[in-house]
C-alpha positions in Angstrom: 145.2 49.3 150.2 143.8 52.8 150.1 144.3 54.9 147.0 145.4 58.3 148.0 143.9 59.9 144.9 140.4 59.0 146.3 140.9 61.0 149.5 138.4 63.9 149.6 139.7 67.4 150.4 137.3 67.8 153.3 138.9 66.1 156.3 139.0 66.5 160.1 141.3 69.5 159.6 139.6 70.7 156.5 142.6 70.0 154.3 144.1 67.2 152.1 147.2 67.3 154.3 145.2 66.0 157.2 144.4 62.9 155.4 148.0 62.4 154.4 149.0 62.9 158.0 147.3 59.6 158.9 148.2 57.6 155.8 148.1 54.0 157.1 151.1 53.1 154.9 153.4 55.3 157.0 151.7 55.7 160.4 151.2 52.0 161.3 147.7 52.7 162.6 145.7 49.7 163.7 142.3 48.5 162.4 138.9 48.9 163.9 139.0 45.6 165.7 141.3 46.9 168.5 139.8 47.6 171.9 138.9 51.0 173.2 141.9 50.9 175.7 144.3 50.1 172.8 142.8 52.9 170.8 143.2 55.4 173.6 146.8 54.4 174.6 148.0 53.9 171.1 146.4 57.2 170.0 148.2 59.0 172.7 151.6 57.8 171.4 150.7 59.1 167.9 151.7 62.6 168.9 153.1 63.4 165.5 149.6 62.7 164.0 147.3 64.5 166.4 149.9 67.3 166.7 149.9 67.8 163.0 146.1 67.6 162.7 145.6 70.2 165.5 148.1 72.5 163.9 146.5 72.2 160.4 143.1 73.0 161.9 144.5 76.2 163.5 146.0 77.2 160.1 142.8 76.4 158.3 140.7 78.5 160.6 142.8 81.6 160.2 144.0 81.2 156.6 144.2 84.6 154.8 143.7 86.6 157.9 146.1 89.3 159.1 146.3 88.5 162.8 145.7 84.8 162.4 145.1 83.1 165.8 145.6 86.4 167.5 142.1 87.4 166.5 140.8 85.3 169.4 143.3 87.1 171.6 142.1 90.4 170.4 138.5 89.4 171.2 139.5 88.3 174.6 141.3 91.6 175.2 138.1 93.5 174.3 136.1 91.3 176.6 138.5 91.8 179.5 138.5 95.6 179.1 134.7 95.9 178.7 133.7 93.4 181.4 136.5 94.6 183.6 135.2 98.2 183.5 131.6 97.2 184.1 132.3 94.4 186.6 134.6 96.4 188.8 131.9 99.1 189.1 129.0 96.7 189.7 131.0 94.6 192.2 132.7 97.5 193.9 136.2 96.2 193.3 139.3 98.0 192.3 140.3 97.6 188.7 143.9 96.7 189.6 142.5 93.7 191.5 139.6 92.7 189.4 141.1 92.8 185.9 143.9 90.3 186.7 141.3 88.0 188.3 139.1 88.4 185.2 141.8 87.8 182.6 143.3 84.8 184.4 139.9 83.2 184.6 138.9 84.0 181.0 142.1 82.6 179.6 141.5 79.3 181.2 137.7 79.4 180.6 138.2 80.0 176.9 140.2 76.8 176.7 137.8 74.7 178.8 134.7 75.9 177.1 136.1 75.5 173.6 137.2 71.9 174.3 133.7 71.0 175.7 131.7 72.8 173.0 133.9 71.4 170.1 133.8 67.8 171.6 130.4 67.2 170.1 131.7 67.6 166.6 135.0 65.8 167.1 133.8 62.6 165.2 131.2 64.2 163.0 133.8 66.6 161.6 136.2 63.7 161.3 133.7 61.6 159.3 135.6 61.8 156.0 138.7 60.3 157.7 136.7 57.7 159.6 134.9 56.6 156.5 138.1 56.2 154.4 140.5 54.5 156.7 140.9 52.5 159.9 142.8 54.4 162.7 142.6 55.2 166.3 139.7 57.6 166.6 141.2 59.0 169.8 143.7 60.8 167.6 140.9 63.2 166.8 140.2 63.9 170.5 143.9 64.5 171.2 144.1 66.8 168.2 141.1 68.8 169.5 142.7 69.3 172.9 146.1 70.2 171.3 144.7 72.9 169.0 142.9 74.5 171.9 146.1 74.4 173.9 147.7 76.3 171.0 144.9 78.9 171.2 145.5 79.1 175.0 149.1 80.0 174.4 148.1 82.8 172.0 145.6 84.1 174.6 148.4 84.2 177.2 149.7 87.3 175.4 146.6 89.2 176.8 147.2 87.7 180.3 150.8 88.9 180.3 149.9 92.4 179.1 147.2 92.8 181.8 149.4 91.4 184.5 152.3 93.7 183.6 150.1 96.7 184.0 148.2 95.7 187.2 150.0 92.9 189.0 153.6 92.5 187.7 154.8 90.8 190.8 152.6 87.8 190.0 154.7 87.1 186.9 157.9 86.6 189.0 156.5 84.4 191.8 157.5 80.7 191.8 153.8 79.8 192.2 153.3 80.6 188.6 155.0 77.3 187.8 152.2 75.4 189.5 149.9 76.4 186.6 151.7 73.8 184.5 150.5 70.6 186.4 147.1 72.2 186.6 147.0 72.8 182.9 148.2 69.2 182.3 145.3 67.9 184.4 142.9 70.1 182.5 144.1 68.7 179.1 143.9 65.1 180.4 140.3 65.8 181.3 139.7 67.4 178.0 140.5 64.1 176.2 137.9 62.0 178.1 135.3 64.8 177.6 135.9 64.8 173.9 135.6 61.0 173.7 132.4 60.8 175.7 130.6 63.9 174.3 131.8 63.1 170.8 130.6 59.5 171.0 127.2 60.5 172.4 126.8 63.2 169.8 127.6 60.9 167.0 124.6 58.9 168.0 122.3 61.7 169.3 123.0 65.0 167.6 120.9 66.9 170.1 123.6 66.3 172.7 125.8 69.0 171.2 123.0 71.6 171.5 122.4 70.5 175.1 126.1 70.9 176.0 126.3 74.3 174.4 123.1 75.5 176.3 124.5 74.2 179.6 127.8 76.0 178.9 126.1 79.3 178.3 124.4 79.0 181.8 127.5 77.6 183.4 129.6 80.7 182.4 127.5 82.8 184.8 127.0 80.4 187.7 130.7 79.5 187.8 133.0 82.0 189.7 134.4 83.5 186.6 133.2 87.1 186.7 132.6 87.1 190.5 134.6 85.8 193.4 133.7 82.5 195.0 133.8 84.2 198.4 130.7 86.2 197.3 128.4 83.2 198.1 127.8 81.6 201.5 125.9 78.7 202.8 124.1 76.3 200.5 124.6 78.5 197.5 128.3 78.3 197.9 128.2 74.5 198.3 126.1 74.1 195.1 127.7 76.7 192.8 131.3 76.5 194.0 131.9 73.3 196.0 130.0 70.9 193.6 130.8 72.8 190.4 133.4 70.8 188.5 134.1 73.7 186.1 135.1 75.8 189.0 137.7 73.3 190.2 139.1 72.9 186.7 139.3 76.6 186.4 140.8 77.2 189.9 143.8 74.8 189.6 145.2 77.0 186.8 143.8 80.4 187.8 145.2 80.5 191.3 148.8 80.0 190.2 148.4 82.5 187.4 147.4 85.1 190.0 150.4 84.1 192.2 148.3 82.5 194.8 149.0 79.2 196.6 147.2 76.2 194.9 143.8 75.2 196.3 144.2 71.7 197.7 140.5 71.1 197.7 140.3 71.9 194.0 143.1 69.5 193.3 141.4 66.7 195.2 138.1 67.5 193.3 139.9 67.4 189.9 141.6 64.1 190.8 138.1 62.6 191.5 136.7 64.1 188.3 139.6 62.7 186.3 139.3 59.2 187.7 135.5 59.2 187.3 135.6 60.8 183.9 138.1 58.3 182.5 136.1 55.4 183.9 133.0 56.8 182.1 135.1 57.2 178.9 136.3 53.6 178.9 132.7 52.4 179.4 131.0 54.7 176.8 133.8 54.7 174.3 134.5 51.0 174.8 130.9 50.0 174.2 130.2 52.2 171.2 133.5 52.8 169.5 132.8 50.3 166.7 129.5 51.9 165.9 130.8 55.4 165.5 131.6 54.9 161.8 128.0 53.8 161.1 126.4 56.7 162.9 128.2 59.4 160.9 
């Protein structure tokens, strides 16, 4: 039996409410002895827990601010305006074409990169919870993906504003609906990334620094600021065809621009999803019970 009075104020969401959200008395969470598969599937069903954890983290980050989560949207807007002005000139593209392309990509990239970069700290930041009670650790991974989805919804304000100015017809096309399954696939992949990177980082803290360094380079070699049609031959195969971040980006960006979905990207994402979850079950299944001792 856990005495609630002993719960520390620093939790995965940075608040005492986060610890209360997974009180084993009321949540029915299972002990550490469960398998990784049981942890993952049972954790997915605890939507009220990871949903609350994610929401509490968003509130904590922007507590006592005027714009709240819209500060990230404001930063995104500045980035789109500045990079759009410079990029359209450097690439010789019209602003009415380039800015929608840029904002659609940056909205998705912000979510993808945030999930990957924050995955390294998903268990280390949740250490107070892990040390105090037995629960499905995957709840923390689902909470991470959920809170970044909330940030994505806030950033969509910038997307809508830019599209209304430069490409209003894209907001009325039926293809926009295809962004929903693409976004769902992105979030599904975000969970296994959080589990794998979070587990490895709990053991080897250098992993987080490696991931962040790779992300900084990947931002420029992924067709985010430039069109994938700009490359040909072997360069296109390497930086576009074999770039998993490009395919994760494309299955959401194309529908947001009113374009037909890229079938090749969907096939690539399907392969990434299967391979990624297979890796997650191996890594998380082997080391899950050790995570608490590594923190």
